[in-house]
PDB file of C-alpha atoms and ligand atoms in Angstrom:
ATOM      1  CA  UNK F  15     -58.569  15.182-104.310  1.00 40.00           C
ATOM      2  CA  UNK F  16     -57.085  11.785-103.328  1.00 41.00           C
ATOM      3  CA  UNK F  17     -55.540   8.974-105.655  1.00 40.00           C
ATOM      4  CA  UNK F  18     -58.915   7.402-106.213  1.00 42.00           C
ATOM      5  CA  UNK F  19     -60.953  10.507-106.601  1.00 41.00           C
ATOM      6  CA  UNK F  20     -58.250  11.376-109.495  1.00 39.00           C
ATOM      7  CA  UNK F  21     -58.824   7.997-111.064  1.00 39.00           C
ATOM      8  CA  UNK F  22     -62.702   8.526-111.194  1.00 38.00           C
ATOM      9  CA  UNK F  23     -62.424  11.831-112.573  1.00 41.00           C
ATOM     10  CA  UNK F  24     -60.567  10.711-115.049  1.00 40.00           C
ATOM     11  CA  UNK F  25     -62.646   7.463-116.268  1.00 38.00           C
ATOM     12  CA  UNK F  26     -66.150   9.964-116.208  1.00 39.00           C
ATOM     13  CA  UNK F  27     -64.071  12.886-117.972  1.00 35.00           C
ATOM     14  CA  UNK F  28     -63.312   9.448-120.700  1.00 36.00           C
ATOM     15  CA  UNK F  29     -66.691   8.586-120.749  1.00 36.00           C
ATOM     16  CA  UNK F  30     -67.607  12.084-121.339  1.00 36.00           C
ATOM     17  CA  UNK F  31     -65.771  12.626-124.378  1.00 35.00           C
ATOM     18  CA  UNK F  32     -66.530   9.537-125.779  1.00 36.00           C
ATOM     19  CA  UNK F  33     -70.199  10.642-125.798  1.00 35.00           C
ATOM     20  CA  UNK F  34     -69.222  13.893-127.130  1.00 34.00           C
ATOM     21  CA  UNK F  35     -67.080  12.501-130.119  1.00 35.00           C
ATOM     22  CA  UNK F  36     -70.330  10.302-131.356  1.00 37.00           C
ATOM     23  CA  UNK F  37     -73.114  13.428-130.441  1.00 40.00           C
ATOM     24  CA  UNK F  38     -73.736  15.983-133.100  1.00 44.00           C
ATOM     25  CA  UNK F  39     -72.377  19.498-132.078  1.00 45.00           C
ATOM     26  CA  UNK F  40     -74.584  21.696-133.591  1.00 46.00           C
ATOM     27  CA  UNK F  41     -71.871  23.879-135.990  1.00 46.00           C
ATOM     28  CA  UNK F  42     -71.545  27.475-134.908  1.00 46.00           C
ATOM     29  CA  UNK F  43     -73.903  29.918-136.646  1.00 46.00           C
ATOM     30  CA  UNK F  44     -74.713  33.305-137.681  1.00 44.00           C
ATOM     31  CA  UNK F  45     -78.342  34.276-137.331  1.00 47.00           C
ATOM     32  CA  UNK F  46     -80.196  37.261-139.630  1.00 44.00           C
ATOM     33  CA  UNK F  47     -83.563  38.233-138.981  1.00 45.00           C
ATOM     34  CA  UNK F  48     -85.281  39.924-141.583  1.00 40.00           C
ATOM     35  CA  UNK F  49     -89.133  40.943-140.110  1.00 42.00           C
ATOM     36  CA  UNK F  50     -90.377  37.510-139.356  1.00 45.00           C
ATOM     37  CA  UNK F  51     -88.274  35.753-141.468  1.00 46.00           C
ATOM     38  CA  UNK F  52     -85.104  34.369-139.675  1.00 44.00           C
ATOM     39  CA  UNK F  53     -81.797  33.203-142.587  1.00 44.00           C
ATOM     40  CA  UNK F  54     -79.522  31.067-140.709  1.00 41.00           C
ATOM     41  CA  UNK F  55     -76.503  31.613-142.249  1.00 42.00           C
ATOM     42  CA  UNK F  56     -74.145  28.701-141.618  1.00 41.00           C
ATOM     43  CA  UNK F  57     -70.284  28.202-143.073  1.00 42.00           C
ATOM     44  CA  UNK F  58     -71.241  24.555-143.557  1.00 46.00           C
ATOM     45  CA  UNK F  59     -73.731  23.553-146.120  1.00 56.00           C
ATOM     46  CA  UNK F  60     -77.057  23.624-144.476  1.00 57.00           C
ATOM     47  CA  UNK F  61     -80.228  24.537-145.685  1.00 60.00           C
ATOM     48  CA  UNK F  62     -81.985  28.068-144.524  1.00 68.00           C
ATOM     49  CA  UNK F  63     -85.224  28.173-142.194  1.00 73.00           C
ATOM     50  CA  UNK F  64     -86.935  30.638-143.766  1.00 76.00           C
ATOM     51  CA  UNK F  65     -90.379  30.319-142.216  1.00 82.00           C
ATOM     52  CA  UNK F  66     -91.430  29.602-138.960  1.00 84.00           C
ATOM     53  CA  UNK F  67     -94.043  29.756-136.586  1.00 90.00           C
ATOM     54  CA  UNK F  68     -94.123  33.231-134.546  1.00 89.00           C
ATOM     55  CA  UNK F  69     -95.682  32.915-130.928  1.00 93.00           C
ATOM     56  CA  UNK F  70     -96.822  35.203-128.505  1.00 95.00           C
ATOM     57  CA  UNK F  71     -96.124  33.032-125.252  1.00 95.00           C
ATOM     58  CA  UNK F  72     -93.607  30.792-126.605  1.00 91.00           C
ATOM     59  CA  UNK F  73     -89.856  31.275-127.812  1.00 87.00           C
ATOM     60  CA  UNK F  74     -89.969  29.432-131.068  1.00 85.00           C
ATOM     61  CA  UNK F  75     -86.270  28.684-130.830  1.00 80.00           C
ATOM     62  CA  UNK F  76     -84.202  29.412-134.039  1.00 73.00           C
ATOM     63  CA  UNK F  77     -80.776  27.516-132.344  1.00 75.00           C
ATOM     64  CA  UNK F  78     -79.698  25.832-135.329  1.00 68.00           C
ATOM     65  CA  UNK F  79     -80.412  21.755-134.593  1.00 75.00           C
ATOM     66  CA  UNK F  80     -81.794  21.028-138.387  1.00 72.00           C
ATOM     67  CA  UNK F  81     -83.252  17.823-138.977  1.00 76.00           C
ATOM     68  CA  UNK F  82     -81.049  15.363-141.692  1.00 79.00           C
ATOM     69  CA  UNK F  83     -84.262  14.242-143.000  1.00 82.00           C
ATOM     70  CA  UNK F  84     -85.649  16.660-145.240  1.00 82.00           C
ATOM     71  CA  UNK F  85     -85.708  17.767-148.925  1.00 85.00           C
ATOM     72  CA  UNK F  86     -87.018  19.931-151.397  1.00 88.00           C
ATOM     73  CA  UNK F  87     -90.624  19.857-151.846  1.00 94.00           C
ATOM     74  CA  UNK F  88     -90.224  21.148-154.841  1.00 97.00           C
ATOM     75  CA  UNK F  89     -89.170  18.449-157.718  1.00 97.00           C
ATOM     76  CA  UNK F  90     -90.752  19.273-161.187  1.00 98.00           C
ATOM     77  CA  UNK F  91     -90.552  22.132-162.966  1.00 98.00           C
ATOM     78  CA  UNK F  92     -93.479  22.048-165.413  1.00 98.00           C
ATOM     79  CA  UNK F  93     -93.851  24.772-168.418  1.00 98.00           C
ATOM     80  CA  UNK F  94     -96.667  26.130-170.123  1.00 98.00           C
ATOM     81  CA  UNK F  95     -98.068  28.054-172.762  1.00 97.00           C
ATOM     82  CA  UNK F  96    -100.736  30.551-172.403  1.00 97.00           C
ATOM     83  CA  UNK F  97    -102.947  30.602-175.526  1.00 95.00           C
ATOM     84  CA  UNK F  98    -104.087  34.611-175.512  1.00 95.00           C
ATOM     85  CA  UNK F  99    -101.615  37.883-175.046  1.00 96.00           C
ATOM     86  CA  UNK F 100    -100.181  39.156-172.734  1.00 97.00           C
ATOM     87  CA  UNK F 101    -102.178  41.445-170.866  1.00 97.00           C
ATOM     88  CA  UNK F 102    -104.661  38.813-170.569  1.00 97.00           C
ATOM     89  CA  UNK F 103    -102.886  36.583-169.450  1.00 97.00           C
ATOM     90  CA  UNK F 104    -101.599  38.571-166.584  1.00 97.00           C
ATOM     91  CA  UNK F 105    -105.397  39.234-165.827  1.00 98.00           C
ATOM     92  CA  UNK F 106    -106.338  35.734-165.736  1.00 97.00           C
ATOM     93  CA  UNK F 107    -103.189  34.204-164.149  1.00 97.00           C
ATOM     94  CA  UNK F 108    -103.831  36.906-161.136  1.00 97.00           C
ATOM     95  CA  UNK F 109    -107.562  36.917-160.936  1.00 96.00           C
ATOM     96  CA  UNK F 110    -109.077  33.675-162.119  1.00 97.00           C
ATOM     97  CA  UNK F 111    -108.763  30.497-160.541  1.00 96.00           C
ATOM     98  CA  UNK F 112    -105.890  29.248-162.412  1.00 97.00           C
ATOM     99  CA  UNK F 113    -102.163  30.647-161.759  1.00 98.00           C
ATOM    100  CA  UNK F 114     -98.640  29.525-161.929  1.00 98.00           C
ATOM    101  CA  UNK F 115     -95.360  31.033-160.534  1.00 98.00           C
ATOM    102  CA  UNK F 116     -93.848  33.204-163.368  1.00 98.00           C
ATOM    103  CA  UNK F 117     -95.337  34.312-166.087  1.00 98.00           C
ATOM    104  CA  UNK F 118     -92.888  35.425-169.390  1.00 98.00           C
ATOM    105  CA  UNK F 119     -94.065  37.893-171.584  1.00 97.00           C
ATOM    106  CA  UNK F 120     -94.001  38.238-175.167  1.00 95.00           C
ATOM    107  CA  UNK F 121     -91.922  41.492-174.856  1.00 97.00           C
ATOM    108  CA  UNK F 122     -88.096  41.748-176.110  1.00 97.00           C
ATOM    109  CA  UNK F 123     -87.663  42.976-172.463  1.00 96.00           C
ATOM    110  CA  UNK F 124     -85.821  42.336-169.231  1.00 96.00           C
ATOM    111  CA  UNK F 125     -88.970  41.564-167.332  1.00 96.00           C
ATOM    112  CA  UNK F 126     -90.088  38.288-165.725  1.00 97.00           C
ATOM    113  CA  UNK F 127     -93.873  38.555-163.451  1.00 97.00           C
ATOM    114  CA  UNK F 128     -93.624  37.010-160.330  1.00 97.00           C
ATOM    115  CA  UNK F 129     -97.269  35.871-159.468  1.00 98.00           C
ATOM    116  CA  UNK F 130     -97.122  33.312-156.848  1.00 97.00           C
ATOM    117  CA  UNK F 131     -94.652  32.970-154.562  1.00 96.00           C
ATOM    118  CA  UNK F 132     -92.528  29.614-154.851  1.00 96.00           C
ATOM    119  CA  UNK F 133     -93.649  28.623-151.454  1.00 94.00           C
ATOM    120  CA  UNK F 134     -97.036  28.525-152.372  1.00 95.00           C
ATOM    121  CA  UNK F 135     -98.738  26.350-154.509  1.00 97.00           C
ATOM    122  CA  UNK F 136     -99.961  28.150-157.745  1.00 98.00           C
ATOM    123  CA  UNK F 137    -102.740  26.249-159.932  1.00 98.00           C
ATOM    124  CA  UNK F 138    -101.094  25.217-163.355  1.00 98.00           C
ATOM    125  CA  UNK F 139    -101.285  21.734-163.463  1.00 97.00           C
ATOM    126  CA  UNK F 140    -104.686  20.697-162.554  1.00 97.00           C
ATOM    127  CA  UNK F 141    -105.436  16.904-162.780  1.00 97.00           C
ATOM    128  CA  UNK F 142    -101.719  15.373-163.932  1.00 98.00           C
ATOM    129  CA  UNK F 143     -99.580  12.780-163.205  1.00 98.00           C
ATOM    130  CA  UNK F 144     -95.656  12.073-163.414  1.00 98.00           C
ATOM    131  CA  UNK F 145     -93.441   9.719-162.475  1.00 97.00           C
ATOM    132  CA  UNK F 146     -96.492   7.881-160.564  1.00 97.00           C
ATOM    133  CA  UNK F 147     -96.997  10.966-158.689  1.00 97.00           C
ATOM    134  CA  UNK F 148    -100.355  13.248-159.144  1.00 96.00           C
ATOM    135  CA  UNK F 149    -101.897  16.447-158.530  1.00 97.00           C
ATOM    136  CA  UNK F 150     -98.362  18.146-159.398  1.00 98.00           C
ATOM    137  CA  UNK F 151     -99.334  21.810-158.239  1.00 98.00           C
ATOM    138  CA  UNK F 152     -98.386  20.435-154.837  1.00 97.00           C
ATOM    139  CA  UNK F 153     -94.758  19.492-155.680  1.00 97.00           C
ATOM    140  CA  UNK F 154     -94.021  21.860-158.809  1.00 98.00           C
ATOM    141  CA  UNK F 155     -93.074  25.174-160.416  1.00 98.00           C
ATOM    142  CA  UNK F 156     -94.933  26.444-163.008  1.00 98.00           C
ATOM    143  CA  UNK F 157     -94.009  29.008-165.955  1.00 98.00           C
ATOM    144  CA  UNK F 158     -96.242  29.996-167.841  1.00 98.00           C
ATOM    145  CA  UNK F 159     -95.283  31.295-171.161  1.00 98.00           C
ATOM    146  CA  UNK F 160     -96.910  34.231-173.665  1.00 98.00           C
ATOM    147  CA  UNK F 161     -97.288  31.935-176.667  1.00 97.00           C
ATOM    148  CA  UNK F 162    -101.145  32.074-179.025  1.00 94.00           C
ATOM    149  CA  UNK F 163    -100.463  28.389-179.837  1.00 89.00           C
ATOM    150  CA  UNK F 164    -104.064  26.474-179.936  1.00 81.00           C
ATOM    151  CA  UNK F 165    -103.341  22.772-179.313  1.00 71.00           C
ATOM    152  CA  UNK F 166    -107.167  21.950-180.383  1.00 71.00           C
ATOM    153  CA  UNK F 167    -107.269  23.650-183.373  1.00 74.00           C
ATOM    154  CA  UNK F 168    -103.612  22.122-184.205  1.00 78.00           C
ATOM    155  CA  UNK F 169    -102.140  25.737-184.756  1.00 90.00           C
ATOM    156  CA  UNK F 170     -99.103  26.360-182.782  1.00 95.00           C
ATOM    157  CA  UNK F 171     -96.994  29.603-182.512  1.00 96.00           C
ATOM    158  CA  UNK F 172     -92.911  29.322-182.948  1.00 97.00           C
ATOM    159  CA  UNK F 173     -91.148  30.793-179.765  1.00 98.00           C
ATOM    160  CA  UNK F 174     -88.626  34.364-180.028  1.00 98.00           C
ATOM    161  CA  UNK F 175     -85.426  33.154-179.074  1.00 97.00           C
ATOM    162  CA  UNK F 176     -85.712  36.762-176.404  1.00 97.00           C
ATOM    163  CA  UNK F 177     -88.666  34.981-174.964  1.00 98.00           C
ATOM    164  CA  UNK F 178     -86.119  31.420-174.673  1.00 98.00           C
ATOM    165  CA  UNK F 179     -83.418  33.441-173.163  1.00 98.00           C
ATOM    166  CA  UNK F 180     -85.888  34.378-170.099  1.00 98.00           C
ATOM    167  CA  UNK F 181     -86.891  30.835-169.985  1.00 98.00           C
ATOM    168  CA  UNK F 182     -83.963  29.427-170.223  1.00 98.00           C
ATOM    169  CA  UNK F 183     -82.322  31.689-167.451  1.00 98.00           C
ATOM    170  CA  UNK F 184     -84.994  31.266-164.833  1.00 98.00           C
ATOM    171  CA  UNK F 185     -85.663  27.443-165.404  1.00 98.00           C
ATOM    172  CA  UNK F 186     -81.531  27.227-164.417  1.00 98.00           C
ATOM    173  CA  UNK F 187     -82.309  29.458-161.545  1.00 98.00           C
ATOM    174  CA  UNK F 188     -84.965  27.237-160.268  1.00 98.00           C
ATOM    175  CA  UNK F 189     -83.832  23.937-161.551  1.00 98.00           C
ATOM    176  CA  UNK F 190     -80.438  24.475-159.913  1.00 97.00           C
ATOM    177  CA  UNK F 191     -81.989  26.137-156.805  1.00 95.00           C
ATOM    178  CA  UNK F 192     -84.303  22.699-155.906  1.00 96.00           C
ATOM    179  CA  UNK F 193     -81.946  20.341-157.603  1.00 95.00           C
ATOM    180  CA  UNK F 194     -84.515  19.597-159.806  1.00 97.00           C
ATOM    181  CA  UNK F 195     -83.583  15.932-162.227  1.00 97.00           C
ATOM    182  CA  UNK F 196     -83.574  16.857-166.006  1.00 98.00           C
ATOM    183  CA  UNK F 197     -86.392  14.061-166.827  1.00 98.00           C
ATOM    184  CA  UNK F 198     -88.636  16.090-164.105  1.00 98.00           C
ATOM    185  CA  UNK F 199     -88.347  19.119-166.228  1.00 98.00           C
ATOM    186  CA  UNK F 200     -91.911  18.472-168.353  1.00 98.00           C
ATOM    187  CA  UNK F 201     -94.398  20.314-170.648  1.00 98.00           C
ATOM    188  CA  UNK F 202     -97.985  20.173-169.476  1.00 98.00           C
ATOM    189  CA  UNK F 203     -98.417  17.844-172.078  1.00 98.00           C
ATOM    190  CA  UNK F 204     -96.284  15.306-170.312  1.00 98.00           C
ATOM    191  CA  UNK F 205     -98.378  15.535-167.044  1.00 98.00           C
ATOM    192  CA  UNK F 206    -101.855  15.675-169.098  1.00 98.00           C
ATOM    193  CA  UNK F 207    -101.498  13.849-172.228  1.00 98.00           C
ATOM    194  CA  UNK F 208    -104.593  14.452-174.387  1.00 96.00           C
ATOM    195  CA  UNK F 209    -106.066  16.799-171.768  1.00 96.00           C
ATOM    196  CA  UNK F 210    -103.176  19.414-172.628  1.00 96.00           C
ATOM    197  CA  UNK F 211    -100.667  19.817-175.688  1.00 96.00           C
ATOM    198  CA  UNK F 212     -98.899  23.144-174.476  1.00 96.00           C
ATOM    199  CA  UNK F 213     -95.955  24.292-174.673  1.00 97.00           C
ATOM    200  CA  UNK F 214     -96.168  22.365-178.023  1.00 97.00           C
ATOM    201  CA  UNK F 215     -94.144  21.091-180.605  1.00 97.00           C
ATOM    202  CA  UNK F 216     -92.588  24.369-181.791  1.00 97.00           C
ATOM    203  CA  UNK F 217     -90.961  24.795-177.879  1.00 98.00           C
ATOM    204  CA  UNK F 218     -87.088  23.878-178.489  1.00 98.00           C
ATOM    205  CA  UNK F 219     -86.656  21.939-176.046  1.00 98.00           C
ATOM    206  CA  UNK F 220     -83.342  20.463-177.166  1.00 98.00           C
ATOM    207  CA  UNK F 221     -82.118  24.237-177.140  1.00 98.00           C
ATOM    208  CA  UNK F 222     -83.072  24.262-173.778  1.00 98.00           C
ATOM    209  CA  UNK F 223     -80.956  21.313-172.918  1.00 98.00           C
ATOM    210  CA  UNK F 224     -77.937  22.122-174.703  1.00 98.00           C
ATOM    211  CA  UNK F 225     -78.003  26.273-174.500  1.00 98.00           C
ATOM    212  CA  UNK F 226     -79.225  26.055-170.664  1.00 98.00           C
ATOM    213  CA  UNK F 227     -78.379  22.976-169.390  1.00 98.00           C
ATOM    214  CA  UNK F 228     -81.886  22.250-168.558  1.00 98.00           C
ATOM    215  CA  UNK F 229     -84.245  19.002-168.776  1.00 98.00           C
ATOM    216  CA  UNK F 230     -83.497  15.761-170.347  1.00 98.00           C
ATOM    217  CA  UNK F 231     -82.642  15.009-173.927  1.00 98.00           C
ATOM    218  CA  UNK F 232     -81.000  11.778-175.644  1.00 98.00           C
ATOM    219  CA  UNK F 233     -77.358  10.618-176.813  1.00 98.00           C
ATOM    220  CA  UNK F 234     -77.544  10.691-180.879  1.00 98.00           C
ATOM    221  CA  UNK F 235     -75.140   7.706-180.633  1.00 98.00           C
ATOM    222  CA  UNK F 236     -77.465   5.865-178.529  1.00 98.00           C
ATOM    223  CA  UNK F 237     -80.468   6.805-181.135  1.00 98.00           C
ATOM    224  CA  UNK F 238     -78.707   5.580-183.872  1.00 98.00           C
ATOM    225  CA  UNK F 239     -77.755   2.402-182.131  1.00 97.00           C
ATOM    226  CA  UNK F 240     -81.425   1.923-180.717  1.00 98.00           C
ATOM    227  CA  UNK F 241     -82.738   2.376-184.879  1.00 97.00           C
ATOM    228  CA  UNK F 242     -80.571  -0.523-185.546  1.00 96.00           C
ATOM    229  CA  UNK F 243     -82.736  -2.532-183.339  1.00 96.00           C
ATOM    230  CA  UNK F 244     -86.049  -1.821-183.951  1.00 95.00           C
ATOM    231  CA  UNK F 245     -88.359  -4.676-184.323  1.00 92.00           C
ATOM    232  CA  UNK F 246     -89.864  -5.808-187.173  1.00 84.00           C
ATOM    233  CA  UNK F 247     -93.427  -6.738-185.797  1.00 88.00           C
ATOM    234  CA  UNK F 248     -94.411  -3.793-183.958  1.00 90.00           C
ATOM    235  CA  UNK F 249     -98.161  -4.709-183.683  1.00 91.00           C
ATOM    236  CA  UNK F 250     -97.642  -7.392-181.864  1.00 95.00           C
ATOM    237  CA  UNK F 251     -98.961  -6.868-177.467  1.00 95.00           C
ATOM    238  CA  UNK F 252     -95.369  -8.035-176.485  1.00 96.00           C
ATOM    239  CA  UNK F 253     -93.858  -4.760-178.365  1.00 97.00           C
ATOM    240  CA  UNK F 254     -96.606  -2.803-177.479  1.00 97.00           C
ATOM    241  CA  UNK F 255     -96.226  -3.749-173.625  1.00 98.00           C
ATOM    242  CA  UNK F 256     -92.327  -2.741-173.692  1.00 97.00           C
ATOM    243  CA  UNK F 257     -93.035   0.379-175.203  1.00 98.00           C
ATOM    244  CA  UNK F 258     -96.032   1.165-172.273  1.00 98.00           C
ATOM    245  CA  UNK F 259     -93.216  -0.205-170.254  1.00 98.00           C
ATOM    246  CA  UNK F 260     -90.394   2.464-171.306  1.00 98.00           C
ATOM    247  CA  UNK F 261     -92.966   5.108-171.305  1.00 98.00           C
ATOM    248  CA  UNK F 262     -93.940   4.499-168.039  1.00 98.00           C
ATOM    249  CA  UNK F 263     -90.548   4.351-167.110  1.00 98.00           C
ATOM    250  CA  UNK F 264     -89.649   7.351-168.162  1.00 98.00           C
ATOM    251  CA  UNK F 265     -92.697   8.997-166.288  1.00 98.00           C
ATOM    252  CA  UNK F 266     -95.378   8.943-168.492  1.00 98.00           C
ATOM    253  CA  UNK F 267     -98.836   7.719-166.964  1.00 98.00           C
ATOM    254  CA  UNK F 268    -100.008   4.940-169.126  1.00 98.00           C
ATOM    255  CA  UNK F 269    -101.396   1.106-168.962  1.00 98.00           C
ATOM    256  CA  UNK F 270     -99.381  -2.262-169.952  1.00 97.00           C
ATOM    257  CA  UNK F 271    -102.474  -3.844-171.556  1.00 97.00           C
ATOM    258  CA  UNK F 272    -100.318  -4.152-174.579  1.00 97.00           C
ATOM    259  CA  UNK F 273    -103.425  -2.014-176.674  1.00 97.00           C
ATOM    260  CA  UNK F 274    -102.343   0.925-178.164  1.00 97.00           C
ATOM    261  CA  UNK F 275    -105.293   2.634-176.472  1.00 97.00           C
ATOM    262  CA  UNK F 276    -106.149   6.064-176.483  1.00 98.00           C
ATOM    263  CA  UNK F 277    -104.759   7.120-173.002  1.00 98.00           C
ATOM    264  CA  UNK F 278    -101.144   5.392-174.393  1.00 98.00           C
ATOM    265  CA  UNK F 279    -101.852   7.261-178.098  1.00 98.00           C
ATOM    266  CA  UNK F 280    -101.909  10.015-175.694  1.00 98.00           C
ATOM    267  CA  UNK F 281     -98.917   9.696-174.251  1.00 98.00           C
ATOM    268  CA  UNK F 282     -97.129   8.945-177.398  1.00 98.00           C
ATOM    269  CA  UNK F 283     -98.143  12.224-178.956  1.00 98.00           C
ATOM    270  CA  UNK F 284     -96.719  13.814-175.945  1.00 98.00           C
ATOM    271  CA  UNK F 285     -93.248  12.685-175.894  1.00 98.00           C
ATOM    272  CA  UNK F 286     -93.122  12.918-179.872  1.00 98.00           C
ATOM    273  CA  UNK F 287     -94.088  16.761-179.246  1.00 98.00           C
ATOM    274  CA  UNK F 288     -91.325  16.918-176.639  1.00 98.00           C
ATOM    275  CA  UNK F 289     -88.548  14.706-178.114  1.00 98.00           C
ATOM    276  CA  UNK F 290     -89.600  14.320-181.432  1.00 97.00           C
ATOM    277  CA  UNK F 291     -91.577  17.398-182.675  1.00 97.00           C
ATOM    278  CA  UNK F 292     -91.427  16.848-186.380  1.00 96.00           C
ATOM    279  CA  UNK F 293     -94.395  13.961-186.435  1.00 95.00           C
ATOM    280  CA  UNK F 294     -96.447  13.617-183.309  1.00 96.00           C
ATOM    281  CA  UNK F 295     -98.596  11.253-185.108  1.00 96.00           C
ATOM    282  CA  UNK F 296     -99.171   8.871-182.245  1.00 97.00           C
ATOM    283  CA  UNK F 297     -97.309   5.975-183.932  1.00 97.00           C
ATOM    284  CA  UNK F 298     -94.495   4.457-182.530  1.00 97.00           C
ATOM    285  CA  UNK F 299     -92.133   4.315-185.082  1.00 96.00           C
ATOM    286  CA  UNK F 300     -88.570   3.214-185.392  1.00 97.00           C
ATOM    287  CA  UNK F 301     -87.046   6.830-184.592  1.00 97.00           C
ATOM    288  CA  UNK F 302     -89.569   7.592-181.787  1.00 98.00           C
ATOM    289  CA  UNK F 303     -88.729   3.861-179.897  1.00 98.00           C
ATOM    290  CA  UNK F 304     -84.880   4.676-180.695  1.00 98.00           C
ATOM    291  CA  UNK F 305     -85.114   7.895-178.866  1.00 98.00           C
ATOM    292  CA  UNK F 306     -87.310   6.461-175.778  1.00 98.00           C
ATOM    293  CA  UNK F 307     -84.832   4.130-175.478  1.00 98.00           C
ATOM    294  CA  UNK F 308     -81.826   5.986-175.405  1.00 98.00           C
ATOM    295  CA  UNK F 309     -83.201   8.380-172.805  1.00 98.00           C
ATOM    296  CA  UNK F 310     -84.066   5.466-170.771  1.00 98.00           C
ATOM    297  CA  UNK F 311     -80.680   4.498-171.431  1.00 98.00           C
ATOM    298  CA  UNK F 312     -79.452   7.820-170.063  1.00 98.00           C
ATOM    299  CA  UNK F 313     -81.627   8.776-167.756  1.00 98.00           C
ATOM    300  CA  UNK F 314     -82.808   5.619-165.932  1.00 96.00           C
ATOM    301  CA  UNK F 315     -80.267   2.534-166.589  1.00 94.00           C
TER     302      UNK F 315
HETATM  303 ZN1  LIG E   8    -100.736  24.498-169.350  1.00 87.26          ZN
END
């Protein structure tokens, strides 16, 4: 190779790595394949490929190029209670049409049902909105919990704190799994105020938070603070608008007509059974605005 032939060589081998340095090397990878289901096991963090199309004439290719643009499908976790036993509800949550993805006895045991799997959409919402998104069996978990409360008949059950523990254990799991945000942890009364009241008033909630680290709950500080400034006139549409306003905020499906109308009563009842289960009167009092306002505060500044 000549002088000249040296100096090209050397400009295209520059040019070369150049384009290498700003290409994406696809990191070096270990592959598993379990039946049909290929893990791609990866030292960096990158998420698995766990199902994929199979072809006869075709080599689906499982070389590890994964797209940046993708998340979890997966972003609320809703819970539930069942209304009726046990073994009922293990007959109706596998062979009516209505499901959901775990199902926790009543039983001071170490046994949690898997019904559907989390990859498929189970049927526990129905008709239900959050955070301006509907239909939620299409981007949720759902646990359903052994519990006789009746929501119409305005009986509800307390929970066994052995029935919390396996609650509170898998909703970590799952919340922690899908990166799930505490204020899209939500009762199906949330998603279907009026419509629904489970898991009720008598599900701790706050336990929940503080035992499991799961789902959203308020700063007392900021509660106290927030009482301090609660309006006198709270009949007028301006304060009724805000409050729509924070409720909506927070994720709760309701109108700013500034009417405290029955789909915003609703709604009320709802977060006072979740946040503020001693009176879920529908009435926005100076506690129940002080603690919508502090998890505002918290959870969406
Ligand atoms: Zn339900």
């Amino acid at each position: 190779m000549n002088v000249k032939g040296l100096v090209f060589s050397g400009i295209s081998c520059f040019f070369l790595l150049t384009s290498c340095a700003t290409s994406k090397v696809p990191p070096k990878t270990v592959t598993k394949v379990i039946r049909d289901t290929v893990i791609i096991n990866s030292k960096t963090d990158k998420p698995e490929m766990t199902r994929a199309a199979k072809l006869e004439n075709y080599n689906v290719t499982t070389d590890y190029y994964p797209s940046i643009s993708q998340d979890e499908r997966v972003r609320f976790l809703v819970l539930h209670y069942t209304a009726i036993n046990t073994e009922l509800s293990l007959k109706v949550l596998t062979q009516k049409d209505v499901s959901s993805h775990y199902l926790i006895n009543d039983y001071d045991d170490k046994q949690i049902n898997l019904l559907v799997d989390e990859t498929k959409r189970a049927w526990h919402a129905g008709i239900s909105k959050w955070k301006g998104l509907d239909n939620l069996n299409f981007s949720s978990i759902g646990i359903e919990i052994v519990n006789l409360g009746n929501g119409t008949g305005g009986v509800f059950q307390p929970y066994p704190d052995y029935q919390i523990k396996k609650v509170g254990e898998l909703s970590r799991d799952i919340v922690t799994r899908y990166n799930i945000s505490p204020f899209n942890v939500v009762g199906h009364a949330d998603i279907a105020p009026g419509r629904k009241p489970d898991p009720g008033p008598l599900f701790p909630w706050k336990k929940l938070y503080t035992d499991y680290g799961v789902g959203a709950w308020y700063d007392d500080a900021d509660k106290y603070l927030f009482i301090q400034q609660y309006p006198w006139d709270t009949t007028s549409s301006v304060f009724i608008t805000q409050v729509q306003t924070d409720l909506k905020k927070y994720g709760y499906e309701v109108p700013a007509n500034g009417m405290i109308d029955t789909q915003t009563k609703n709604a009320i009842i709802a977060f006072q059974m979740h946040f503020r289960p001693e009176k879920y009167d529908g009435i926005v009092d100076a506690e129940t605005w002080a603690i919508l306002k502090a998890l505002n505060k918290k959870y969406n500044p």
